[in-house]
XYZ file of C-alpha atoms in Angstrom:
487
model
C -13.368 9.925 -41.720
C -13.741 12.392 -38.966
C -17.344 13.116 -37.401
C -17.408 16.306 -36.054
C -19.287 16.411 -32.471
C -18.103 17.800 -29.692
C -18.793 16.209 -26.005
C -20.364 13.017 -27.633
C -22.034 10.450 -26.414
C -23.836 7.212 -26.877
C -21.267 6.435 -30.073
C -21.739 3.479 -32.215
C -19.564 2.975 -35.176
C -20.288 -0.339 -37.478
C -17.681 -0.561 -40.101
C -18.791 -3.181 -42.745
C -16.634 -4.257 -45.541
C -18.705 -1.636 -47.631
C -20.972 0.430 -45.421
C -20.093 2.459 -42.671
C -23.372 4.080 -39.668
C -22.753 6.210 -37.229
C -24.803 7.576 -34.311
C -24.226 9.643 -31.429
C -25.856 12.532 -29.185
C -24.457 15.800 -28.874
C -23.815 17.428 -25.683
C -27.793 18.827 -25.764
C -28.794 15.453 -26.549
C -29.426 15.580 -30.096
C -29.045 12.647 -32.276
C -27.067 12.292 -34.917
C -27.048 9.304 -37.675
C -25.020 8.969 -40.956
C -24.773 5.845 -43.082
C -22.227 5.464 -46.005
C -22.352 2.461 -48.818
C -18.365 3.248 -49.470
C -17.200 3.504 -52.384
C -15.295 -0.059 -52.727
C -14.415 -2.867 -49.900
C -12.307 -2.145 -46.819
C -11.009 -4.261 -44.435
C -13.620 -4.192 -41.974
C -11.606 -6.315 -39.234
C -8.352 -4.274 -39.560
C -10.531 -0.471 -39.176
C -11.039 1.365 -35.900
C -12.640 4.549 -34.217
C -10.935 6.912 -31.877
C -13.088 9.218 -30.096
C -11.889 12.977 -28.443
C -14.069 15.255 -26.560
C -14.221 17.436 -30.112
C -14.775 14.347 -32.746
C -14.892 10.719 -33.505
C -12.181 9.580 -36.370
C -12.758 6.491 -38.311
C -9.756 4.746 -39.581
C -10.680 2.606 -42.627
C -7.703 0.296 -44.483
C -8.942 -0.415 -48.229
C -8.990 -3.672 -48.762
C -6.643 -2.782 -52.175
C -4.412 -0.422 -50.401
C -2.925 0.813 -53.312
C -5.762 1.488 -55.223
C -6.726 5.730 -55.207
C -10.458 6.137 -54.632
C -12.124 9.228 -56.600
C -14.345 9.938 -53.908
C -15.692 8.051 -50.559
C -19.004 7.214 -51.726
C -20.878 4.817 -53.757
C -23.071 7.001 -54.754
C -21.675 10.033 -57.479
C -23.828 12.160 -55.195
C -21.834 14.285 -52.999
C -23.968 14.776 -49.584
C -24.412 18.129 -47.980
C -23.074 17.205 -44.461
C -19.433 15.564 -46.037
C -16.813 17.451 -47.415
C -12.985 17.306 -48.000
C -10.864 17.855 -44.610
C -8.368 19.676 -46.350
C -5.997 20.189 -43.333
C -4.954 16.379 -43.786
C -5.555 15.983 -47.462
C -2.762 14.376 -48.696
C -1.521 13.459 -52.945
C -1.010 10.012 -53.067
C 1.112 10.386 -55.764
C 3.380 12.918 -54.048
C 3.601 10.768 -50.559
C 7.082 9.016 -50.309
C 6.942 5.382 -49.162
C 7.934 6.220 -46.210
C 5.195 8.753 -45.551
C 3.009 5.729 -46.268
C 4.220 3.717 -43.904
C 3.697 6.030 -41.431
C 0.202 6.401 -41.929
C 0.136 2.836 -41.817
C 1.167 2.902 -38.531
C -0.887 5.586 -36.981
C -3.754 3.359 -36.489
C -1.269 1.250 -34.585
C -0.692 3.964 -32.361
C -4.350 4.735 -31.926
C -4.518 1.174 -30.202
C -2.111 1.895 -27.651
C -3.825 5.341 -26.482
C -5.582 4.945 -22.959
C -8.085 7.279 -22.057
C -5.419 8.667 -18.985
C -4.901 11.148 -21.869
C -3.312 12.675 -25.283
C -0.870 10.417 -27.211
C 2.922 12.622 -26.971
C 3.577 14.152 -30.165
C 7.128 13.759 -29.136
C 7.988 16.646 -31.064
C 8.157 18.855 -27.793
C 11.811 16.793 -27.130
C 14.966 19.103 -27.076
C 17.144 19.418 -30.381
C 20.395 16.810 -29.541
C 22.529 14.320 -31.652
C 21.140 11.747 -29.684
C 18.616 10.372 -26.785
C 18.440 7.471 -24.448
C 15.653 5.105 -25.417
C 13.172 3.762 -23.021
C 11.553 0.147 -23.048
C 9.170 0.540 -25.474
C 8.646 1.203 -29.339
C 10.259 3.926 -31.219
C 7.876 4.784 -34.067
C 9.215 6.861 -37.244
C 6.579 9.378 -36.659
C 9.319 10.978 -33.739
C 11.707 11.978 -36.333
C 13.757 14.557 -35.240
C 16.745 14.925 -32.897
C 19.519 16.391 -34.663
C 20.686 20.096 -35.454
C 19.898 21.595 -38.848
C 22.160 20.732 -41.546
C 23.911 17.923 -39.584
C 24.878 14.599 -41.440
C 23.548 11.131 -39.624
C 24.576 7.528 -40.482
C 20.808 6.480 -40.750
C 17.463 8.124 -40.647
C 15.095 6.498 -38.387
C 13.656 3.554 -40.028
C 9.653 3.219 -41.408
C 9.363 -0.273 -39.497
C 8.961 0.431 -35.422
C 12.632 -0.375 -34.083
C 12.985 -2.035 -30.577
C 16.196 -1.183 -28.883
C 17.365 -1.879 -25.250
C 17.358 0.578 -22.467
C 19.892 2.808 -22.401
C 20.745 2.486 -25.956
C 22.426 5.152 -27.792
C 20.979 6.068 -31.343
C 20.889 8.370 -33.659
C 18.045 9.787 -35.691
C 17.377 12.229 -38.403
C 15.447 15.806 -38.186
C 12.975 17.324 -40.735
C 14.495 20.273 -39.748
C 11.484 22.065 -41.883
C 8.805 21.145 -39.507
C 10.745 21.372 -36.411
C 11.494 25.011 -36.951
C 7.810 25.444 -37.973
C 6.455 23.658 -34.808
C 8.616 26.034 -33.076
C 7.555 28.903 -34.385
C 3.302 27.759 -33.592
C 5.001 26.461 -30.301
C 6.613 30.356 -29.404
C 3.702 32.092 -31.070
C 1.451 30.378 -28.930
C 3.065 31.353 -25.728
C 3.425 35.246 -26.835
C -0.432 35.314 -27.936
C -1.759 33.566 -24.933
C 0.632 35.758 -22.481
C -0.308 38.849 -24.228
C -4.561 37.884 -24.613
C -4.266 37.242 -20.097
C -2.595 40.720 -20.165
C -5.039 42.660 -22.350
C -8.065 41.618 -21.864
C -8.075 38.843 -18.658
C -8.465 36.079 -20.812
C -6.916 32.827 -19.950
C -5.642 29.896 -22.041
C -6.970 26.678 -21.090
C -5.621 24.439 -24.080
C -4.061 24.773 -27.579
C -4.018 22.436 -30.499
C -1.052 22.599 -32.895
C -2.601 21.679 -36.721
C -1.068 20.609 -39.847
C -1.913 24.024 -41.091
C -3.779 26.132 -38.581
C -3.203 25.954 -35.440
C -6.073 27.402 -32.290
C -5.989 28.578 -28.983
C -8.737 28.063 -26.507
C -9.652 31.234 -24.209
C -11.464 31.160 -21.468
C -14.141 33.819 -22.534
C -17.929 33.064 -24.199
C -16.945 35.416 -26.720
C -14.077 37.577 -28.213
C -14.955 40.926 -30.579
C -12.878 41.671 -33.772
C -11.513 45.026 -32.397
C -10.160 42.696 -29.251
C -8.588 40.200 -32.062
C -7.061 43.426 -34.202
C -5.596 44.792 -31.087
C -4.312 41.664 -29.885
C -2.661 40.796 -33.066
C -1.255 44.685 -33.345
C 0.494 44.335 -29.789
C 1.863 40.543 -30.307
C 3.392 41.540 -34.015
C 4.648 44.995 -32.026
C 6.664 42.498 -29.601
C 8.259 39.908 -32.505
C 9.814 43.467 -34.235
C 11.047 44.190 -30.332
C 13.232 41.306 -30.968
C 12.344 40.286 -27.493
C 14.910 37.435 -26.469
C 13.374 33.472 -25.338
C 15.298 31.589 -22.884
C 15.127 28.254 -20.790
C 15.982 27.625 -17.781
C 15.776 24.573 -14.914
C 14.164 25.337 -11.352
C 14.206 22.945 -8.581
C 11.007 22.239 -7.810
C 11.058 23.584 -4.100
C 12.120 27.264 -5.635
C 10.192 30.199 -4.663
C 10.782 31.122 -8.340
C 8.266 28.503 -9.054
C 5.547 30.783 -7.828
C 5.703 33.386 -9.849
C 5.143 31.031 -13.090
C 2.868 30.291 -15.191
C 1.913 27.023 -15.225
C -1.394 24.423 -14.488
C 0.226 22.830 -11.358
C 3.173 20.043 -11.366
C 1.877 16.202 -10.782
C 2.320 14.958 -7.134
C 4.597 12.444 -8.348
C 7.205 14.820 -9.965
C 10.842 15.037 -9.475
C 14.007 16.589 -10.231
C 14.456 19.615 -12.155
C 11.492 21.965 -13.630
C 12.028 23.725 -17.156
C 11.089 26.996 -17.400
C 10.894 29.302 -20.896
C 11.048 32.594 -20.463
C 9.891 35.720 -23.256
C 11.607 38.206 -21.452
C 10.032 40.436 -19.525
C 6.785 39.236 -21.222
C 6.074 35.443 -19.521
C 7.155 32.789 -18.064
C 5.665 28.954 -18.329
C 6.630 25.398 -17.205
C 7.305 23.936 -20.704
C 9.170 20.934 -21.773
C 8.695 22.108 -26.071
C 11.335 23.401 -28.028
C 11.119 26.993 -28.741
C 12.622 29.602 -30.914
C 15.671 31.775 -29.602
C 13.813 35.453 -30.343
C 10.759 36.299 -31.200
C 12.095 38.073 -34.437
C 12.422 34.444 -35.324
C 8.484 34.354 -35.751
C 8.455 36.854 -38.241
C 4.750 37.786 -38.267
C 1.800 36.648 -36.594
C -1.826 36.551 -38.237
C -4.867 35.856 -36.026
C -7.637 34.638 -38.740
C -10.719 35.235 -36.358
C -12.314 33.095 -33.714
C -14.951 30.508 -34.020
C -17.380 29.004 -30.665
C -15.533 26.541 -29.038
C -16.925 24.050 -26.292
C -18.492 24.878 -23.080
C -19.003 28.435 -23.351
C -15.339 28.976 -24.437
C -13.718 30.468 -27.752
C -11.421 29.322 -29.790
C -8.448 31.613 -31.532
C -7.126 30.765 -34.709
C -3.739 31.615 -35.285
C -0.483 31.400 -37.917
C 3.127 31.902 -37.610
C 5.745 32.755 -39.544
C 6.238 30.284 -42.864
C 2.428 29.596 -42.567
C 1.787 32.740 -43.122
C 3.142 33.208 -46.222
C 2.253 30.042 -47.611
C -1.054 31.017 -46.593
C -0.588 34.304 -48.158
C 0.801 32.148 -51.693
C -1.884 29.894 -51.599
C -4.428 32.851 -51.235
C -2.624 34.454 -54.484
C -2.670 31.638 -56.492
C -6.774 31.392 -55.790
C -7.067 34.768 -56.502
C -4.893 34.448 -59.803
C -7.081 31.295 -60.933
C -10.899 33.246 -59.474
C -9.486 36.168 -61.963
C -8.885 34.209 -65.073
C -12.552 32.528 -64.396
C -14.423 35.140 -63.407
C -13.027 37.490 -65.861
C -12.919 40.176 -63.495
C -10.877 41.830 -60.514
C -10.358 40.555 -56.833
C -12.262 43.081 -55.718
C -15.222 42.084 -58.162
C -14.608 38.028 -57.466
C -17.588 38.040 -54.348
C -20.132 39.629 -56.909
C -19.243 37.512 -59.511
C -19.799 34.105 -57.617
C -23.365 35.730 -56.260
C -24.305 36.504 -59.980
C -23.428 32.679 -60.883
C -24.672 31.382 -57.617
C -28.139 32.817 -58.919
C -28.027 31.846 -62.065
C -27.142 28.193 -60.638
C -30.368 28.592 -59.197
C -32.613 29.791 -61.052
C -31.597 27.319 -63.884
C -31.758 24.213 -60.805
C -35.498 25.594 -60.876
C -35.602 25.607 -64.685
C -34.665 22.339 -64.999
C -36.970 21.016 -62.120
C -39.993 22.554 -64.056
C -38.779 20.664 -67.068
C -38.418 17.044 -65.800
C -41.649 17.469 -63.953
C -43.347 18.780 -67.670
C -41.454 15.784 -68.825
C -42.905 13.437 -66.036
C -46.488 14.438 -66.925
C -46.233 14.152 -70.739
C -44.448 10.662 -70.091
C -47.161 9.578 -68.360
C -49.901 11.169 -70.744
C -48.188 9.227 -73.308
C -48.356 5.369 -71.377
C -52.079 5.702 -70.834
C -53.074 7.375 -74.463
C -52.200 3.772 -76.137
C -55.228 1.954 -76.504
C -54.080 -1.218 -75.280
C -52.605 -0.362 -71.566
C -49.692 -2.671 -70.367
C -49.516 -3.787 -67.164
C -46.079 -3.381 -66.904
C -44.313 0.409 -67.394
C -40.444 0.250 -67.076
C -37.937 3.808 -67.355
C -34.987 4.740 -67.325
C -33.780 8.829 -66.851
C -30.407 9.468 -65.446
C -31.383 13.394 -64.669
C -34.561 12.411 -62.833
C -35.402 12.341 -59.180
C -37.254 10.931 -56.528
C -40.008 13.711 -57.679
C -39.484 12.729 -61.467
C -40.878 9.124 -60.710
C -43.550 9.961 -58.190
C -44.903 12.645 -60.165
C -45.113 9.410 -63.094
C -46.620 7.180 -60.513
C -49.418 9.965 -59.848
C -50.211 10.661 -63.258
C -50.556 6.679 -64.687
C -52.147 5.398 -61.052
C -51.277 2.328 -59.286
C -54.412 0.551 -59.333
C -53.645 -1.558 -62.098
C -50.200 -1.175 -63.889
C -47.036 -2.182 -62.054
C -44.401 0.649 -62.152
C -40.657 0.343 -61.794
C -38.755 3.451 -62.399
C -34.971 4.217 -61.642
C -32.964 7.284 -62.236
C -29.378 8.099 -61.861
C -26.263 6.608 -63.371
C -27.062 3.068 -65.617
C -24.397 1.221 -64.261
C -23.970 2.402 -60.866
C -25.610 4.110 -58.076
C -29.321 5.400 -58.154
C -32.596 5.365 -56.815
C -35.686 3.099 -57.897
C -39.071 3.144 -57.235
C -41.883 0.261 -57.386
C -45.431 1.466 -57.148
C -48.347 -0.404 -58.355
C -50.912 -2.869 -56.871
C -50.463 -3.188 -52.717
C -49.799 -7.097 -52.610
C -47.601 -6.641 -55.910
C -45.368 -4.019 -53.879
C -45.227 -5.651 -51.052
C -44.301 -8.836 -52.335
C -41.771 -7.744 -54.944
C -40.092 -4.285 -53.198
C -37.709 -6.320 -50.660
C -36.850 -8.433 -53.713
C -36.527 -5.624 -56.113
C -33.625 -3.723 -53.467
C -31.945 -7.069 -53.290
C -31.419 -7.639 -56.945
C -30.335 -3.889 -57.117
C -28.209 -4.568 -53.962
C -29.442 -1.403 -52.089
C -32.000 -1.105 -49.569
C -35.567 0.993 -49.701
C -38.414 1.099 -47.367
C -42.080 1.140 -48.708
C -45.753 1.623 -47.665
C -48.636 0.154 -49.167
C -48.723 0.891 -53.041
C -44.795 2.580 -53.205
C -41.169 0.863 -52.505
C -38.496 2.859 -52.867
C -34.548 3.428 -51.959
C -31.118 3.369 -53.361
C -29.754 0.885 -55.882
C -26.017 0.181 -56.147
C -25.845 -1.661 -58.967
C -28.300 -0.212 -61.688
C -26.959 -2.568 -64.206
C -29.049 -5.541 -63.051
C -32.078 -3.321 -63.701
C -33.137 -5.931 -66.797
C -33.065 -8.824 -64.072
C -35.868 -7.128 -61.882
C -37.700 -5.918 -65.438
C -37.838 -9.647 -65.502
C -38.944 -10.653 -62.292
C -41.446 -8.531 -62.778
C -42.557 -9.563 -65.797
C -42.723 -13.162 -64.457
C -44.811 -12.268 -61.906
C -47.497 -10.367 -64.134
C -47.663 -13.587 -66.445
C -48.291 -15.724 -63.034
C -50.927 -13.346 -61.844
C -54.603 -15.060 -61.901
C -57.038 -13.021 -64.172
C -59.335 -10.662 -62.053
């Protein structure tokens, strides 16, 4: 679970085996609190946070790990402020075992971050047969050191492997997403060269993602004519087939001068690497990097969204993600038209049309329960021996539904309870009647429906996880009633 708040502070993360809060403050100082009842146990010891200056990521291990959830929450109620982070959604029937055991591991390698900075990706290393191994763990996340198409005796193992200094080995390369962190790696160097040139604005970090990667300029703001231009003059340079090289400086060279580059630490030494886009830039860079820029193929800038401290962020693909982006944007379009029943260029209307209808039938329906609330509780107080007791059930209701039914029959002398939602599961509940009944019996009621509600005076309500023990608090109730002395 990633929170997304940028420059937070005050965090507090409580992971229970089946609830997760958060709270923080924002860089203005505004609060934020979310609470999750999850949708089954997790391991509550074995889960973590991580916090970066742009979010805080909880890492949760379900406490049966092989076990698919259909959603995170309890609740079959999707909230407004969660949604699917699509960038790392991954099929759990499509991962390979050893894909799994990587993510097992990358909580592992949370622990051993410092705050002196960034984990290394590792995937910045230099294409070779083989490395020299330092004292410390190799994990199978750094995959790749071999040359496309090249045969290896065994592929880096799933299980961190400890081997002694000095130690020759020999791992296997996902050749696949090498050449495509290449390509982001070299794309990013042309745009941000080419955005300094242009316009004067300067590049003070990048972040490579899983499917979109972004730049971050140092400018408040950035207009689409700047970003049309921009991507018209980079794309203009990949079909220049302008030649990338690398070269080594000593660090005493004039040369070093005249690159780009955010300093070198005091306590470097030896050689500094150098890539060069020919005539276009030169930067300090230790990544691997494509040969030509024809080997981009295209570059798409998708816009620009605020980024932190009066800075923007530029959203960028290269090459391969392009056109998967441009595949994946087909195949919506294909499955909008056979929905919709109309063109692409019709498919914006068409969702407005059923986004009002959505609406206006949401209203419909709201008018209905409440006419439904009303003649419900017509109907309790027209018998002409009142019960003290009045006990429903509506899965479609609402909070509204039962107060509305709690106005209409009065509190004064009948005891309400009234749930809606699923019968089983989640839902809500309300208890309204008699002030010493509610207050006595509300706490009690939430327990027996293992949830938790707040109440004042005559009403106690909240959320119920398990509905089905709804005929043990019908008899609580009903046990109390009998017990109650005769006015």
């Amino acid at each position: 679970l990633e929170f997304c708040v940028e420059d937070s502070t005050d965090v507090k993360v409580v992971i229970e085996d089946q609830r997760l809060v958060f709270s923080c403050k924002n860089a203005d100082g505004v609060e934020f609190y979310n609470e999750i009842n999850l949708y089954a146990r997790v391991n509550s010891k074995d889960s973590r946070e991580k916090r970066s200056d742009r979010s805080i990521t909880c890492f949760m291990r379900k406490w049966k790990e092989k076990v698919a959830w259909p959603r995170i929450t309890k609740e079959n109620i999707k909230p407004a402020w969660l949604s699917v982070d699509f960038d790392n959604w991954r099929d759990w029937e499509g991962d390979e075992e050893v894909e799994r055991a990587m993510v097992e591991q990358y909580a592992e390698m949370l622990e051993r971050v410092t705050d002196k900075g960034p984990p290394p990706a590792m995937d910045d290393l230099d294409v070779s047969t083989t490395c020299q191994l330092l004292p410390t763990t190799l994990l199978s996340r750094a995959r790749a050191l071999t040359s496309p198409g090249s045969r290896t005796a065994a592929a880096a193992p799933a299980a961190p492997l400890r081997q002694p200094p000095g130690a020759e080995v020999l791992l296997s390369l996902d050749w696949e997403r090498r050449f495509d962190h290449m390509q982001q790696h070299s794309g990013q160097h042309l745009i941000t060269a080419i955005a300094e040139q242009m316009f004067g604005f300067k590049t003070t970090s990048w972040e490579l993602g899983r499917q979109r990667s972004l730049i971050e300029l140092d400018t408040p703001s950035m207009t689409a004519e700047q970003v049309k231009a921009l991507e018209k003059s980079v794309n203009e340079k990949i079909r220049d087939r302008v030649p990338v090289t690398v070269r080594e400086l000593a660090a005493d060279d004039p040369e070093i001068e005249r690159v780009r580059s955010r300093g070198l630490p005091d306590d470097h030494v030896g050689p500094v690497r150098v890539v060069d886009i020919e005539g276009i830039d030169s930067n300090m860079c230790c990544g691997t990097h494509v040969s030509n820029l024809s080997d981009l193929q295209v570059i798409k800038l998708l816009g620009v969204e605020k980024g932190k401290k009066n800075k923007t962020n530029l959203i960028f693909l290269v090459g391969n993600r392009v056109l998967k982006s441009v595949e994946q944007s087909h195949s919506t379009e294909k499955a909008l038209t056979s929905l919709l029943k109309n063109g692409p260029g019709e498919h914006v209307e068409a969702v407005k049309r059923l986004q009002s209808s959505v609406k206006l039938l949401q209203k419909n329906n709201l008018n209905l329960l409440r006419d439904i609330a009303v003649l419900i509780a017509r109907d309790f107080k027209s018998k002409p021996a009142p019960r003290q007791l009045f006990v429903l059930h509506r899965k479609e209701g609402d909070s509204e539904f039962m107060n509305i039914i709690a106005n209409e029959i009065g509190t004064e002398e009948t005891l309400l309870f009234l749930t809606v939602g699923d019968e089983k599961e989640a839902g809500l509940f309300l208890l309204a009647g008699p002030v010493e009944a509610v207050e006595n019996l509300g706490p009690r009621v939430a327990e027996l429906l293992g949830g938790k509600g707040a109440g004042k005076r005559d009403r106690f309500q909240g959320k119920a996880a398990k509905m089905s023990r709804r005929g043990e608090v019908e008899a609580l109730l009903q046990e109390f009633i009998s017990h109650r002395s005769p006015e």
